[in-house]
Amino acid sequence: MTTLEARPRPVREGPSGRLRPRIDPHLPERLAASADAHAGLGHGPVDVGRWMSDRTAAHDYRVRKIPFADLDGWDFDGTTGNLGHHTGKFFTVEGLRARWDGVTGAVWHQPIIHQPEVGILGILAREIDGVLHFLMQSKMEPGNPNLVQLSPTVQATRSNYTRVHQGAPVRYLEYFVDQGRGTVIADVLQSEHGAWFFHKRNRNMIIEIPADEEVEVGEDFCWLTLGQLHGLLREDFMLNMDARTVLSCMPEPAPGSPDGPNDFARAVAASRDPDAGALRPTAELMSWFTDQRSRCTLEVNRVPLYDIPGWSRGEAEIRREDGRFFRVVAVAVEAASREVTGWSQPLFEPYGEGVSAFIVQEFEGVLHVLVHARAEGGFRDSVELGPTVQCVPWNHGSETAPPFLDRIPQGPDASIRYEARHSEEGGRFLDATARYLIVEADGSTPEELPSGYAWMTVGQLGELVRHGHYLNVQARTLLACLNSIR
Amino acid sequence: MTTLEARPRPVREGPSGRLRPRIDPHLPERLAASADAHAGLGHGPVDVGRWMSDRTAAHDYRVRKIPFADLDGWDFDGTTGNLGHHTGKFFTVEGLRARWDGVTGAVWHQPIIHQPEVGILGILAREIDGVLHFLMQSKMEPGNPNLVQLSPTVQATRSNYTRVHQGAPVRYLEYFVDQGRGTVIADVLQSEHGAWFFHKRNRNMIIEIPADEEVEVGEDFCWLTLGQLHGLLREDFMLNMDARTVLSCMPEPAPGSPDGPNDFARAVAASRDPDAGALRPTAELMSWFTDQRSRCTLEVNRVPLYDIPGWSRGEAEIRREDGRFFRVVAVAVEAASREVTGWSQPLFEPYGEGVSAFIVQEFEGVLHVLVHARAEGGFRDSVELGPTVQCVPWNHGSETAPPFLDRIPQGPDASIRYEARHSEEGGRFLDATARYLIVEADGSTPEELPSGYAWMTVGQLGELVRHGHYLNVQARTLLACLNSIR
């Protein structure tokens, strides 16, 4: 640790200061040191799982479904049927009409969440004893199957931090809204679930403050190393979606030991190397993606919720008449630790557990990831790259099953290199859980791919995630999982 | 040239081929050789200006303003008042309502061009005698002040190439729509004028075909080196907007001789170097940009054209009642060389000539460019980086003049490092001309900047233009101008 301490640090200076390197040259090594620090540093909790249980027990959360009529502050608009809060803040549940232009002209309708404001998902970083630590929060969200998960330091919509709640101010927010309070490690606008959100996106931020800056650590917060976070990413329902997407935007640590813990870790590390050969040069992949985006003819319009065919509204749910995909429900939340003591809100509740999986395969010794250019109705820019497989199998009969679903093992299998269950945004979705998997295929030559699929190296994916609207939120979770392997 | 010939070339192989380098390592040198070839290669016309005059004379173009009632195939919709083509193709002129949320709540209305399809702006590249050449077209567009300018090889909307015109097929289009016909040098979706287009963007493509592939060169086409194109960029009204934006997406050539032709050329070259120190590290600049985009509260909606306050429709123009900014007019075109023999169409005609200027300044020996994060009503993503100054001075009294306009010399001045007049998209805008300038400021320390402005190195700008929606079309023209200096 002391050798790290001795290194020159990037100096924090105002815009009128002297020139600085365009990229902090020491960051990859500093991230690597944090990634290699797995436990026992004595700064975070000794056992994070136990600490999380303690935090959960310390509050008495209850979430129960209620009829829409019992929602407090939420009403269906008399004209549009949209479900919104009387303040006009938070979000509204509206209708979406989507239509494929061209030959089929297929049309679908669905409820969608409209929340035009940009939120902040921010993780605070700081060196402790010369090793980067990240400030994480144990946070209750009513839609999480286990209610409390680890979230970023700050997870705030504009409604949160302009305090429409009239609740307590958001802790640590100042580091993310006041430019120059720290050094930027990452700050990029990324999309959220295009199937359920209309044009939603959030700032994914990682801000480092100087080691000598005193930070009071609230009882629901703790400092963890990158190695600890990587370990927690392998556990079910531990890191919430916001934590996972911010982690996916973390710059790459310097490579670990070339011996690596195992063959697969070595293959992932080699695939991150910018000099690793790829099946397709980056310019050609960018062109393929541009082509996919240009060809997309999905026309999307927000429409009044009362007006969407095939859906019906009952006392306590809005559902498709054929009972597929998801329903809109209402819950009442009683909790002590959130910004306000209790509230009620609508949530989207999918039927069935999802599968989000990357199929990976080595070609000439270089690991490649199979991505899928997906159109989702709520994407701001028509198409983003998703996992190889992203679906809820329950929704599909054998005839409509998406490509490659049959390659994903349903139980333990030697080809599974990563598996954990995670849940999606617990502030909007109820029990929206998925198996996240990385599955290694064998075979020495790439097969003919269906349209919209491409093989990329891990490094090529890593270049894209520096910018918004390339990787969807499920692919970002899987990239974070890949990056946890070293 | 023979040494170039001897180098290994990237091999064109299908996706099932062997691994290839992620970036063509020879491209920068090959582009540099083309950039250093200014004339006399004996493959293009000896004098491009004369060739352009000949091409202009070879066709008999006439463009005249007509009343809207004389438009052929275009009508105002009875309900919305929108001006569109009876086929539903090409584009429509609709209304836009824009509102700043928050304190001021200021609202404006204007006509806007709606053309949801993605067009292709493509330049074909090929080595001739070992030097990269680019296939350019002399093309008439009714809104160009001199009618005929140099355009990319292909400039096609989807209406063009699906042949709604019922005209001739678009030449060379197959190289840009059939994946794998060539090697991709660039392919990125970029925005167009956010002041006049709603969410419009085009694919900016450069595709290289093998040196031994025979290409028939039509009489309106010619092969030019990058050096010739750089020279033409310094002339007035020679390269059309589409050519300029595609050139801005060209990867950087390898640096020229370290002596350079002059101090400024050396400073630009040094500022492209990824290792050049910057006032702000790239991560911090990205964060500043993300912040600018996140804070933008401009709400934009398309509305019926008949419904926009402050504008009135006459027989032959739609104009603001106060006579400012621009008007919508109609023209009849008679020409022999376009896809069809004659047509009529609406055009947007601004009042007064614009100014688009980068102010550049050296800090500790590293040249920086002052960019402005601009919100424009038609941007798909709220804010993009524009020139330091982008306005039509005629629209502004001294009280409303934008920042830094007073730093732009109105006549010859020693601080001017680049100046030429260019016109904007001549297929949509009538005589929309602007002075494009690069002006070098002195002073050794950066002054306090107004909100929304930032200094970046040329290399930092070059990283951003690889992705869409960072640089607006005026800033891309100026970046192409900066890149022509070596």
Coordinates of C-alpha atoms in Angstrom, one line a residue, chain B residues 186-425:
Chain B
A186 CA -16.0 6.1 -41.0
D187 CA -19.7 5.5 -40.4
V188 CA -21.5 7.6 -37.8
L189 CA -24.9 9.2 -37.4
Q190 CA -24.5 13.0 -37.1
S191 CA -27.1 15.7 -36.5
E192 CA -27.9 18.5 -39.0
H193 CA -29.0 22.1 -38.3
G194 CA -31.0 22.0 -35.1
A195 CA -32.5 25.5 -35.8
W196 CA -34.3 24.3 -38.9
F197 CA -34.5 20.5 -38.9
F198 CA -36.5 18.4 -36.4
H199 CA -34.3 15.5 -35.1
K200 CA -32.7 15.2 -38.5
R201 CA -29.5 13.2 -38.9
N202 CA -27.5 11.5 -41.6
R203 CA -25.0 8.7 -41.8
N204 CA -21.6 10.1 -42.5
M205 CA -19.8 7.4 -44.3
I206 CA -16.3 6.9 -45.9
I207 CA -15.9 3.5 -47.6
E208 CA -12.7 2.3 -49.2
I209 CA -12.7 -0.1 -52.0
P210 CA -9.7 -2.1 -53.2
A211 CA -7.3 -0.4 -55.6
D212 CA -7.9 -3.0 -58.2
E213 CA -11.7 -2.6 -58.2
E214 CA -12.7 -0.9 -61.4
V215 CA -15.1 2.1 -60.9
E216 CA -16.6 3.9 -63.8
V217 CA -16.3 7.6 -63.2
G218 CA -19.3 9.6 -64.3
E219 CA -18.8 12.9 -66.0
D220 CA -19.9 14.8 -62.9
F221 CA -17.5 12.9 -60.7
C222 CA -13.8 13.1 -60.0
W223 CA -11.1 11.5 -57.8
L224 CA -9.3 14.0 -55.5
T225 CA -6.7 13.5 -52.8
L226 CA -7.2 14.6 -49.3
G227 CA -4.7 17.4 -49.9
Q228 CA -6.8 18.7 -52.8
L229 CA -9.9 18.6 -50.6
H230 CA -8.1 20.5 -47.9
G231 CA -7.1 23.2 -50.4
L232 CA -10.7 23.4 -51.7
L233 CA -12.0 23.8 -48.1
R234 CA -10.2 27.2 -48.1
E235 CA -12.2 28.5 -51.0
D236 CA -15.7 30.1 -50.9
F237 CA -18.7 28.0 -51.7
M238 CA -16.7 25.1 -53.1
L239 CA -17.4 22.1 -50.7
N240 CA -21.0 21.7 -49.8
M241 CA -22.2 21.1 -46.3
D242 CA -22.5 17.4 -46.8
A243 CA -18.9 17.1 -48.0
R244 CA -17.7 19.2 -45.1
T245 CA -19.5 17.1 -42.4
V246 CA -18.2 13.8 -43.9
L247 CA -14.7 15.2 -44.0
S248 CA -15.0 16.1 -40.3
C249 CA -15.5 12.4 -39.6
M250 CA -12.3 11.4 -41.4
P251 CA -9.8 9.8 -38.9
E252 CA -6.7 11.9 -38.2
P253 CA -3.9 11.5 -40.6
A254 CA -0.4 10.8 -39.1
P255 CA 1.3 14.1 -38.2
G256 CA 3.1 16.0 -41.0
S257 CA 6.6 17.1 -40.8
P258 CA 7.5 18.5 -37.4
D259 CA 8.8 21.7 -39.0
G260 CA 5.3 22.4 -40.3
P261 CA 4.7 25.1 -42.8
N262 CA 4.2 27.7 -40.1
D263 CA 3.7 28.3 -36.3
F264 CA 0.0 27.8 -36.4
A265 CA 0.1 24.6 -38.3
R266 CA 2.6 23.3 -35.8
A267 CA 0.3 24.4 -32.9
V268 CA -2.7 22.6 -34.4
A269 CA -0.7 19.4 -35.0
A270 CA 0.6 19.5 -31.4
S271 CA -3.0 20.0 -30.1
R272 CA -4.1 16.8 -31.9
D273 CA -1.5 14.8 -30.0
P274 CA -3.3 12.6 -27.4
D275 CA -0.4 13.3 -25.0
A276 CA -0.8 17.1 -25.2
G277 CA -1.7 18.5 -21.8
A278 CA -5.2 20.0 -21.6
L279 CA -6.7 22.5 -19.4
R280 CA -9.3 19.9 -18.4
P281 CA -8.8 16.1 -18.5
T282 CA -11.2 14.4 -20.9
A283 CA -13.2 12.8 -18.1
E284 CA -13.8 16.2 -16.6
L285 CA -14.9 17.7 -20.0
M286 CA -17.2 14.8 -20.6
S287 CA -18.7 15.5 -17.1
W288 CA -19.1 19.1 -18.0
F289 CA -20.9 18.2 -21.2
T290 CA -23.1 15.6 -19.4
D291 CA -24.0 18.3 -16.9
Q292 CA -24.9 20.8 -19.7
R293 CA -27.1 18.2 -21.3
S294 CA -28.7 17.2 -18.1
R295 CA -29.5 20.7 -17.1
C296 CA -31.2 21.6 -20.4
T297 CA -34.9 22.2 -19.8
L298 CA -35.9 23.0 -23.3
E299 CA -39.3 21.3 -24.0
V300 CA -40.0 20.9 -27.7
N301 CA -43.1 19.8 -29.5
R302 CA -44.2 19.6 -33.1
V303 CA -47.4 21.5 -33.6
P304 CA -49.5 22.3 -36.7
L305 CA -48.0 24.9 -38.9
Y306 CA -51.2 26.9 -39.1
D307 CA -51.1 27.3 -35.4
I308 CA -47.8 29.1 -34.7
P309 CA -48.2 32.5 -33.2
G310 CA -46.1 35.4 -34.6
W311 CA -45.8 33.9 -38.1
S312 CA -48.0 34.6 -41.1
R313 CA -48.4 32.9 -44.5
G314 CA -48.6 34.9 -47.7
E315 CA -48.8 33.9 -51.3
A316 CA -45.1 33.2 -51.6
E317 CA -43.6 33.2 -48.1
I318 CA -44.2 32.3 -44.5
R319 CA -42.5 34.8 -42.3
R320 CA -42.3 36.2 -38.8
E321 CA -44.4 39.2 -38.4
D322 CA -41.3 41.1 -37.2
G323 CA -39.4 40.1 -40.3
R324 CA -36.5 38.4 -38.4
F325 CA -34.6 35.1 -38.6
F326 CA -35.9 33.3 -41.8
R327 CA -38.8 32.8 -44.1
V328 CA -40.2 29.8 -45.9
V329 CA -40.4 30.2 -49.7
A330 CA -41.0 28.0 -52.8
V331 CA -38.7 27.6 -55.8
A332 CA -39.0 26.0 -59.2
V333 CA -35.9 24.2 -60.5
E334 CA -35.1 23.5 -64.0
A335 CA -32.0 21.3 -64.5
A336 CA -30.8 18.5 -66.7
S337 CA -28.4 16.7 -64.4
R338 CA -30.4 15.9 -61.3
E339 CA -32.3 12.7 -60.8
V340 CA -35.3 14.3 -62.5
T341 CA -35.5 17.0 -65.1
G342 CA -37.3 19.6 -63.1
W343 CA -39.1 20.0 -59.8
S344 CA -40.3 22.5 -57.3
Q345 CA -39.9 22.6 -53.6
P346 CA -40.0 24.7 -50.4
L347 CA -36.8 26.2 -49.0
F348 CA -35.9 28.0 -45.8
E349 CA -34.3 31.4 -46.5
P350 CA -32.5 33.1 -43.6
Y351 CA -32.1 36.9 -43.5
G352 CA -28.5 37.9 -43.4
E353 CA -25.2 36.1 -43.5
G354 CA -24.2 34.0 -40.5
V355 CA -20.9 33.9 -38.6
S356 CA -19.6 30.5 -37.3
A357 CA -16.2 30.9 -35.6
F358 CA -13.9 29.0 -33.3
I359 CA -11.8 31.1 -31.1
V360 CA -8.6 29.3 -30.4
Q361 CA -5.8 30.1 -27.9
E362 CA -2.6 28.6 -26.7
F363 CA -2.2 27.8 -23.1
E364 CA 1.4 26.7 -22.1
G365 CA 2.1 26.0 -25.7
V366 CA -1.0 23.8 -26.4
L367 CA -3.7 25.2 -28.7
H368 CA -7.2 25.0 -27.3
V369 CA -10.6 25.5 -29.0
L370 CA -13.4 27.3 -27.3
V371 CA -16.7 25.4 -27.7
H372 CA -20.2 26.3 -26.7
A373 CA -22.8 23.8 -25.5
R374 CA -25.8 24.9 -27.4
A375 CA -29.5 23.9 -27.1
E376 CA -31.2 24.0 -30.5
G377 CA -34.9 23.3 -30.9
G378 CA -34.5 20.5 -33.4
F379 CA -31.7 18.6 -31.7
R380 CA -32.6 15.0 -30.9
D381 CA -30.6 15.3 -27.7
S382 CA -31.1 18.8 -26.4
V383 CA -27.5 20.1 -26.4
E384 CA -24.5 19.7 -28.7
L385 CA -21.2 21.4 -28.9
G386 CA -21.2 24.3 -31.4
P387 CA -18.7 26.9 -32.4
T388 CA -17.6 29.7 -30.0
V389 CA -19.8 32.0 -32.0
Q390 CA -22.7 30.8 -34.2
C391 CA -25.3 33.5 -35.1
V392 CA -26.6 35.8 -37.8
P393 CA -25.4 39.2 -36.5
W394 CA -28.2 40.9 -38.4
N395 CA -30.7 39.3 -35.9
H396 CA -29.0 40.9 -32.9
G397 CA -28.7 44.4 -31.6
S398 CA -25.8 45.2 -29.4
E399 CA -27.8 44.2 -26.3
T400 CA -28.6 40.7 -27.5
A401 CA -25.3 39.9 -29.2
P402 CA -24.0 36.5 -28.1
P403 CA -20.8 36.2 -26.1
F404 CA -17.5 36.6 -28.1
L405 CA -19.2 38.0 -31.3
D406 CA -17.2 41.2 -30.6
R407 CA -14.0 39.2 -30.8
I408 CA -14.6 38.2 -34.4
P409 CA -13.0 40.6 -36.8
Q410 CA -15.4 42.0 -39.4
G411 CA -12.7 42.4 -42.0
P412 CA -9.1 41.2 -42.6
D413 CA -7.1 40.8 -39.4
A414 CA -3.9 39.2 -38.3
S415 CA -5.7 37.0 -35.8
I416 CA -7.7 35.2 -38.5
R417 CA -6.1 31.8 -39.1
Y418 CA -8.8 30.5 -41.4
E419 CA -11.7 32.2 -43.3
A420 CA -14.0 31.1 -46.0
R421 CA -17.6 31.5 -46.8
H422 CA -19.7 28.3 -47.0
S423 CA -23.4 27.7 -47.5
E424 CA -25.6 25.3 -45.6
E425 CA -27.6 22.3 -47.0

